[in-house]
Amino acid sequence: MITDQDILQDAEWLPHRYDETNGSFRFRHVPRDVQREAAFLTDEHLPDTGAERVIPLERIDRRALPAAPIHFVFHSAYCCSTLVARMFDAPGYSMGLVEPVVLNDVVGWRRRGAQPEKIAAVLDVALALLARPFGDDRAVVVKPSNIVNSLAPAIMGLRADAHAILLYAPIEDFLASIAVKGLWGRRWVRQAMIGQMQDGVLAQQFAPDEMFELTDLQVAGLGWLSHHSIYRKMQDRFGAGRLGICDSRSLLAEPAETVAKFYARFELHPDPEDSAAIAAGPAFTRNSKESTSYSRSDRERQIAATREANSDEIAKVAEWVRVVADGIGLDVAPVSSALR
């Protein structure tokens, strides 16, 4: 019979959810190969094996958990972040965790008014659970959902040895990614902005009547800019030694260079043969969400077609974003320091 301690010692038991009503973590058994096939670590994408266990917070001693260095890939959405997380699925080196929902649960709890000290305590245990290594891996790389960006400063504060890569797509590419998704994409950015308002992280405040006047793509642009505002504050607080930033075009340009520089950011140094295999592997050659063949040129063609179909709106909103950014002193195209 599997005991609670067996589960706590085994990284295959994912800390899937946190239940604030009874102060417990719900674990789901998700082996590495199952995670590799799942687009995200969410109920929608994980198979229902029935292997779950609930363990109260007070029965988890984080100091007794197996631990590896934990690092993070924060992102502003539609910027190849899942590709980057997949890139770190390299047995013997690291495992990339793609949007574990437990961190979303902490964000939701915070939005419902949880006390900061309680949030910090639960977040600390959640991070310790996520940091359990798979086999002989030397690190764990977590790519949270972008709604977790509001907690990113707290996460980096709790883990003084952690490093992070901050990802974004150039503004025109991001707007094209939203436009191509039609009504669903435009509704999603409005929902995301409501969350950013609750978190108090909007880069620029507007009066209620001004908010109603914003178009869907302006809302998307404001949300994108708000992530940049979080990034800048994090860079000011934690410094370039712990944080590197990169845009999606740059990371796709030279996969071998991206692997070498991103792994070095997390103090992982694959052998040349392993590095070449990662650069030529599925992270860069398959659609990370649909498991179909995909390439840099495919992405560029898709974005170019969408930008052309929505060229007038995208150009005007991108210019509006730049004007807003200039007004608050934000750089909308920071140099990709993560590739240096």
Short mmCIF file of C-alpha atoms in Angstrom, two decimals:
data_model
loop_
_atom_site.label_atom_id
_atom_site.label_comp_id
_atom_site.label_asym_id
_atom_site.label_seq_id
_atom_site.Cartn_x
_atom_site.Cartn_y
_atom_site.Cartn_z
CA MET A 1 0.00 0.00 0.00
CA ILE A 2 1.29 3.43 -0.97
CA THR A 3 1.71 5.71 2.04
CA ASP A 4 1.62 9.50 2.18
CA GLN A 5 5.38 9.48 2.67
CA ASP A 6 5.83 7.35 -0.47
CA ILE A 7 3.91 9.98 -2.40
CA LEU A 8 5.83 12.89 -0.92
CA GLN A 9 9.13 11.28 -1.88
CA ASP A 10 8.11 10.62 -5.50
CA ALA A 11 8.07 13.42 -8.12
CA GLU A 12 5.68 11.38 -10.27
CA TRP A 13 2.99 12.31 -7.74
CA LEU A 14 2.22 15.79 -9.01
CA PRO A 15 0.95 18.34 -6.46
CA HIS A 16 -2.01 19.00 -8.70
CA ARG A 17 -4.33 21.24 -6.67
CA TYR A 18 -4.44 23.18 -3.42
CA ASP A 19 -7.78 23.25 -1.59
CA GLU A 20 -8.01 26.38 0.53
CA THR A 21 -11.21 25.19 2.22
CA ASN A 22 -9.45 22.43 4.14
CA GLY A 23 -5.79 23.36 3.69
CA SER A 24 -4.72 20.31 1.70
CA PHE A 25 -2.86 19.36 -1.46
CA ARG A 26 -4.36 16.92 -3.95
CA PHE A 27 -1.76 14.76 -5.66
CA ARG A 28 -2.18 12.98 -8.98
CA HIS A 29 0.11 10.25 -10.26
CA VAL A 30 1.56 11.58 -13.53
CA PRO A 31 4.68 9.74 -14.77
CA ARG A 32 7.19 11.56 -16.91
CA ASP A 33 6.06 9.98 -20.16
CA VAL A 34 2.46 11.02 -19.44
CA GLN A 35 3.55 14.59 -18.74
CA ARG A 36 5.47 14.56 -22.01
CA GLU A 37 2.27 13.86 -23.94
CA ALA A 38 0.12 16.42 -22.09
CA ALA A 39 -0.06 19.93 -23.51
CA PHE A 40 -0.53 21.31 -19.98
CA LEU A 41 -0.71 19.83 -16.49
CA THR A 42 -4.45 20.48 -16.28
CA ASP A 43 -7.47 18.23 -15.88
CA GLU A 44 -8.35 18.84 -19.52
CA HIS A 45 -5.06 17.41 -20.73
CA LEU A 46 -4.16 14.80 -18.11
CA PRO A 47 -5.63 11.29 -18.30
CA ASP A 48 -7.94 10.33 -15.47
CA THR A 49 -6.14 7.36 -13.96
CA GLY A 50 -8.00 7.49 -10.68
CA ALA A 51 -4.65 7.58 -8.85
CA GLU A 52 -5.11 10.55 -6.53
CA ARG A 53 -4.38 11.28 -2.87
CA VAL A 54 -5.18 14.22 -0.59
CA ILE A 55 -2.56 15.19 2.00
CA PRO A 56 -3.16 17.99 4.53
CA LEU A 57 -0.66 20.82 4.54
CA GLU A 58 0.26 20.25 8.19
CA ARG A 59 1.43 16.72 7.38
CA ILE A 60 3.97 17.92 4.81
CA ASP A 61 7.46 18.68 6.12
CA ARG A 62 9.11 20.53 3.26
CA ARG A 63 12.55 19.96 4.82
CA ALA A 64 12.10 16.19 4.43
CA LEU A 65 11.28 16.36 0.72
CA PRO A 66 13.81 15.42 -1.95
CA ALA A 67 14.99 18.64 -3.53
CA ALA A 68 16.70 19.83 -6.68
CA PRO A 69 17.36 23.41 -7.77
CA ILE A 70 14.17 24.92 -9.15
CA HIS A 71 14.08 27.54 -11.90
CA PHE A 72 11.30 29.28 -13.80
CA VAL A 73 10.11 30.31 -17.24
CA PHE A 74 7.71 33.23 -16.84
CA HIS A 75 5.89 34.41 -19.94
CA SER A 76 3.30 36.79 -21.38
CA ALA A 77 1.55 34.08 -23.50
CA TYR A 78 1.91 33.03 -27.14
CA CYS A 79 5.69 33.37 -27.05
CA CYS A 80 6.95 29.75 -27.35
CA SER A 81 7.04 29.26 -23.57
CA THR A 82 5.72 25.70 -23.81
CA LEU A 83 8.45 24.94 -26.35
CA VAL A 84 11.02 26.19 -23.85
CA ALA A 85 9.55 24.07 -21.06
CA ARG A 86 9.64 21.01 -23.35
CA MET A 87 13.26 21.82 -24.14
CA PHE A 88 14.09 21.21 -20.49
CA ASP A 89 12.59 17.70 -20.50
CA ALA A 90 15.99 16.04 -20.68
CA PRO A 91 16.48 13.04 -18.37
CA GLY A 92 19.65 13.36 -16.35
CA TYR A 93 19.57 17.14 -16.66
CA SER A 94 16.13 18.54 -15.87
CA MET A 95 12.37 18.21 -16.15
CA GLY A 96 10.12 20.96 -17.47
CA LEU A 97 6.72 21.27 -15.75
CA VAL A 98 4.14 22.93 -18.00
CA GLU A 99 1.66 25.15 -16.13
CA PRO A 100 0.97 23.17 -12.96
CA VAL A 101 -2.49 24.21 -11.76
CA VAL A 102 -1.48 24.28 -8.09
CA LEU A 103 0.14 27.69 -8.64
CA ASN A 104 -3.06 28.97 -10.29
CA ASP A 105 -4.92 27.85 -7.16
CA VAL A 106 -2.67 30.03 -5.01
CA VAL A 107 -3.34 33.01 -7.30
CA GLY A 108 -7.09 32.42 -7.06
CA TRP A 109 -6.88 32.17 -3.28
CA ARG A 110 -4.99 35.45 -3.17
CA ARG A 111 -7.64 37.13 -5.33
CA ARG A 112 -10.27 35.97 -2.87
CA GLY A 113 -8.54 37.85 -0.08
CA ALA A 114 -6.19 35.35 1.56
CA GLN A 115 -3.74 36.81 4.05
CA PRO A 116 -0.22 37.38 2.63
CA GLU A 117 1.55 35.32 5.30
CA LYS A 118 -0.74 32.35 4.64
CA ILE A 119 -0.19 32.68 0.91
CA ALA A 120 3.58 32.69 1.43
CA ALA A 121 3.46 29.56 3.60
CA VAL A 122 1.38 27.58 1.09
CA LEU A 123 3.39 28.86 -1.87
CA ASP A 124 6.61 27.81 -0.15
CA VAL A 125 5.34 24.23 0.28
CA ALA A 126 3.96 24.14 -3.29
CA LEU A 127 7.36 25.15 -4.66
CA ALA A 128 9.10 22.55 -2.52
CA LEU A 129 6.77 19.87 -3.88
CA LEU A 130 7.36 20.98 -7.46
CA ALA A 131 11.15 20.95 -6.87
CA ARG A 132 11.30 17.19 -6.26
CA PRO A 133 13.55 15.80 -9.02
CA PHE A 134 12.65 13.03 -11.44
CA GLY A 135 15.24 10.26 -11.14
CA ASP A 136 18.76 11.64 -11.34
CA ASP A 137 17.74 15.00 -12.86
CA ARG A 138 19.81 17.93 -11.61
CA ALA A 139 17.06 20.57 -11.74
CA VAL A 140 13.36 21.24 -12.20
CA VAL A 141 12.17 24.00 -14.54
CA VAL A 142 8.64 25.26 -13.98
CA LYS A 143 6.70 27.18 -16.60
CA PRO A 144 3.71 28.61 -14.73
CA SER A 145 0.59 29.94 -16.40
CA ASN A 146 0.98 33.63 -17.17
CA ILE A 147 -1.64 34.48 -14.53
CA VAL A 148 1.03 33.48 -12.00
CA ASN A 149 3.19 36.44 -13.07
CA SER A 150 1.58 38.51 -10.34
CA LEU A 151 3.19 36.10 -7.86
CA ALA A 152 6.50 35.84 -9.72
CA PRO A 153 8.28 38.38 -7.47
CA ALA A 154 7.16 36.43 -4.40
CA ILE A 155 8.28 33.16 -5.97
CA MET A 156 11.74 34.52 -6.73
CA GLY A 157 11.90 36.01 -3.24
CA LEU A 158 11.11 32.65 -1.65
CA ARG A 159 13.75 30.87 -3.73
CA ALA A 160 16.91 32.95 -3.53
CA ASP A 161 18.88 30.42 -5.61
CA ALA A 162 16.34 30.28 -8.43
CA HIS A 163 16.94 31.79 -11.85
CA ALA A 164 14.27 32.74 -14.36
CA ILE A 165 13.84 33.41 -18.05
CA LEU A 166 11.23 36.03 -18.92
CA LEU A 167 9.63 35.38 -22.30
CA TYR A 168 7.53 37.58 -24.54
CA ALA A 169 6.44 37.82 -28.17
CA PRO A 170 7.01 41.05 -30.13
CA ILE A 171 3.84 43.12 -29.84
CA GLU A 172 2.73 42.64 -33.45
CA ASP A 173 3.21 38.88 -33.18
CA PHE A 174 1.27 38.76 -29.92
CA LEU A 175 -1.63 40.73 -31.36
CA ALA A 176 -1.66 38.47 -34.41
CA SER A 177 -1.82 35.41 -32.14
CA ILE A 178 -4.87 36.86 -30.42
CA ALA A 179 -6.57 37.93 -33.65
CA VAL A 180 -6.21 34.50 -35.28
CA LYS A 181 -8.17 32.93 -32.42
CA GLY A 182 -11.22 35.03 -33.21
CA LEU A 183 -13.89 35.51 -30.59
CA TRP A 184 -12.28 33.05 -28.17
CA GLY A 185 -8.99 34.94 -28.19
CA ARG A 186 -10.64 38.33 -27.77
CA ARG A 187 -12.73 37.06 -24.87
CA TRP A 188 -9.67 35.46 -23.26
CA VAL A 189 -7.71 38.74 -23.16
CA ARG A 190 -10.62 40.48 -21.43
CA GLN A 191 -10.82 37.75 -18.83
CA ALA A 192 -7.06 37.98 -18.35
CA MET A 193 -7.27 41.73 -17.85
CA ILE A 194 -9.95 41.32 -15.17
CA GLY A 195 -7.47 39.10 -13.31
CA GLN A 196 -4.69 41.66 -13.70
CA MET A 197 -7.00 44.32 -12.30
CA GLN A 198 -7.74 42.10 -9.30
CA ASP A 199 -4.01 41.52 -8.82
CA GLY A 200 -3.27 45.24 -9.07
CA VAL A 201 -0.68 44.80 -11.81
CA LEU A 202 -2.07 46.82 -14.74
CA ALA A 203 0.74 48.82 -16.28
CA GLN A 204 -1.52 51.81 -16.90
CA GLN A 205 -4.73 52.77 -15.13
CA PHE A 206 -7.71 54.02 -17.11
CA ALA A 207 -10.99 55.49 -15.95
CA PRO A 208 -13.97 53.07 -16.19
CA ASP A 209 -15.42 54.82 -19.23
CA GLU A 210 -12.01 54.72 -20.93
CA MET A 211 -11.73 50.98 -20.26
CA PHE A 212 -15.06 50.38 -21.98
CA GLU A 213 -13.80 52.25 -25.04
CA LEU A 214 -10.75 50.00 -25.48
CA THR A 215 -10.98 47.59 -28.40
CA ASP A 216 -10.29 43.89 -27.89
CA LEU A 217 -6.76 44.20 -29.25
CA GLN A 218 -6.10 47.27 -27.11
CA VAL A 219 -7.09 45.19 -24.09
CA ALA A 220 -4.68 42.51 -25.33
CA GLY A 221 -1.94 45.11 -25.71
CA LEU A 222 -2.53 46.51 -22.23
CA GLY A 223 -2.32 43.01 -20.74
CA TRP A 224 0.90 42.33 -22.67
CA LEU A 225 2.34 45.63 -21.45
CA SER A 226 1.39 44.78 -17.87
CA HIS A 227 3.55 41.66 -18.03
CA HIS A 228 6.44 43.84 -19.18
CA SER A 229 5.84 46.10 -16.20
CA ILE A 230 6.14 43.09 -13.88
CA TYR A 231 9.31 42.01 -15.68
CA ARG A 232 10.93 45.41 -15.25
CA LYS A 233 10.17 45.51 -11.53
CA MET A 234 11.58 42.01 -11.13
CA GLN A 235 14.75 42.95 -13.00
CA ASP A 236 15.18 46.01 -10.82
CA ARG A 237 14.76 43.89 -7.68
CA PHE A 238 16.63 40.69 -8.56
CA GLY A 239 19.13 41.82 -11.19
CA ALA A 240 20.39 40.46 -14.49
CA GLY A 241 22.33 37.70 -12.77
CA ARG A 242 19.13 35.89 -11.85
CA LEU A 243 16.82 37.03 -14.65
CA GLY A 244 17.23 36.95 -18.40
CA ILE A 245 14.65 38.14 -20.91
CA CYS A 246 14.06 36.86 -24.43
CA ASP A 247 11.58 37.31 -27.27
CA SER A 248 10.09 34.43 -29.22
CA ARG A 249 11.69 35.33 -32.55
CA SER A 250 15.18 35.35 -31.07
CA LEU A 251 14.83 32.03 -29.27
CA LEU A 252 13.64 30.35 -32.48
CA ALA A 253 16.37 31.82 -34.67
CA GLU A 254 19.16 29.45 -33.60
CA PRO A 255 17.90 26.46 -31.61
CA ALA A 256 21.41 25.24 -30.74
CA GLU A 257 22.33 28.63 -29.30
CA THR A 258 19.05 28.82 -27.40
CA VAL A 259 19.65 25.41 -25.81
CA ALA A 260 23.21 26.30 -24.82
CA LYS A 261 22.40 29.73 -23.38
CA PHE A 262 19.12 28.80 -21.68
CA TYR A 263 20.63 25.70 -20.06
CA ALA A 264 23.60 27.77 -18.89
CA ARG A 265 21.15 30.24 -17.32
CA PHE A 266 20.00 27.43 -15.07
CA GLU A 267 23.55 26.21 -14.43
CA LEU A 268 23.04 23.12 -16.56
CA HIS A 269 25.68 22.31 -19.15
CA PRO A 270 24.74 19.40 -21.44
CA ASP A 271 27.40 17.48 -23.33
CA PRO A 272 27.70 18.71 -26.96
CA GLU A 273 25.98 15.59 -28.25
CA ASP A 274 23.09 15.96 -25.82
CA SER A 275 22.78 19.65 -26.58
CA ALA A 276 22.61 18.97 -30.33
CA ALA A 277 19.97 16.29 -29.76
CA ILE A 278 17.81 18.66 -27.69
CA ALA A 279 18.08 21.39 -30.35
CA ALA A 280 17.04 18.93 -33.06
CA GLY A 281 14.41 17.25 -30.91
CA PRO A 282 10.63 17.51 -30.57
CA ALA A 283 10.66 20.77 -28.61
CA PHE A 284 11.69 22.61 -31.79
CA THR A 285 10.09 20.35 -34.40
CA ARG A 286 6.61 19.61 -33.07
CA ASN A 287 3.71 21.82 -32.10
CA SER A 288 3.92 21.74 -28.31
CA LYS A 289 0.14 21.95 -27.88
CA GLU A 290 -1.07 19.73 -30.71
CA SER A 291 1.79 17.20 -31.11
CA THR A 292 1.98 17.81 -34.86
CA SER A 293 5.02 18.65 -36.97
CA TYR A 294 5.90 22.30 -36.65
CA SER A 295 8.83 24.58 -37.39
CA ARG A 296 10.00 28.14 -37.12
CA SER A 297 8.96 28.79 -40.72
CA ASP A 298 5.47 27.39 -40.02
CA ARG A 299 5.07 29.81 -37.13
CA GLU A 300 6.34 32.73 -39.19
CA ARG A 301 3.95 31.95 -42.05
CA GLN A 302 0.97 31.67 -39.68
CA ILE A 303 1.78 34.95 -37.95
CA ALA A 304 2.47 36.74 -41.24
CA ALA A 305 -0.86 35.61 -42.69
CA THR A 306 -2.77 36.78 -39.63
CA ARG A 307 -0.92 40.08 -39.50
CA GLU A 308 -1.74 40.68 -43.15
CA ALA A 309 -5.44 39.91 -42.63
CA ASN A 310 -5.59 42.27 -39.64
CA SER A 311 -2.80 44.63 -40.64
CA ASP A 312 -4.59 47.94 -40.07
CA GLU A 313 -5.86 47.09 -36.58
CA ILE A 314 -2.62 45.43 -35.48
CA ALA A 315 -0.48 48.35 -36.69
CA LYS A 316 -2.64 50.94 -34.95
CA VAL A 317 -2.86 49.03 -31.67
CA ALA A 318 0.88 48.28 -31.68
CA GLU A 319 1.58 52.00 -32.07
CA TRP A 320 -0.90 52.75 -29.26
CA VAL A 321 0.94 50.27 -27.01
CA ARG A 322 4.24 51.98 -27.78
CA VAL A 323 2.79 55.39 -26.92
CA VAL A 324 1.43 54.09 -23.61
CA ALA A 325 4.75 52.39 -22.89
CA ASP A 326 6.69 55.59 -23.58
CA GLY A 327 4.42 57.43 -21.18
CA ILE A 328 5.27 55.09 -18.31
CA GLY A 329 8.90 54.50 -19.26
CA LEU A 330 8.68 50.88 -20.42
CA ASP A 331 10.81 49.32 -23.16
CA VAL A 332 8.56 47.19 -25.37
CA ALA A 333 11.47 45.50 -27.13
CA PRO A 334 14.17 44.77 -24.55
CA VAL A 335 17.37 43.10 -25.75
CA SER A 336 17.28 39.34 -25.38
CA SER A 337 19.75 39.11 -22.51
CA ALA A 338 18.96 35.44 -21.92
CA LEU A 339 20.87 34.64 -25.13
CA ARG A 340 24.01 36.48 -24.10
#
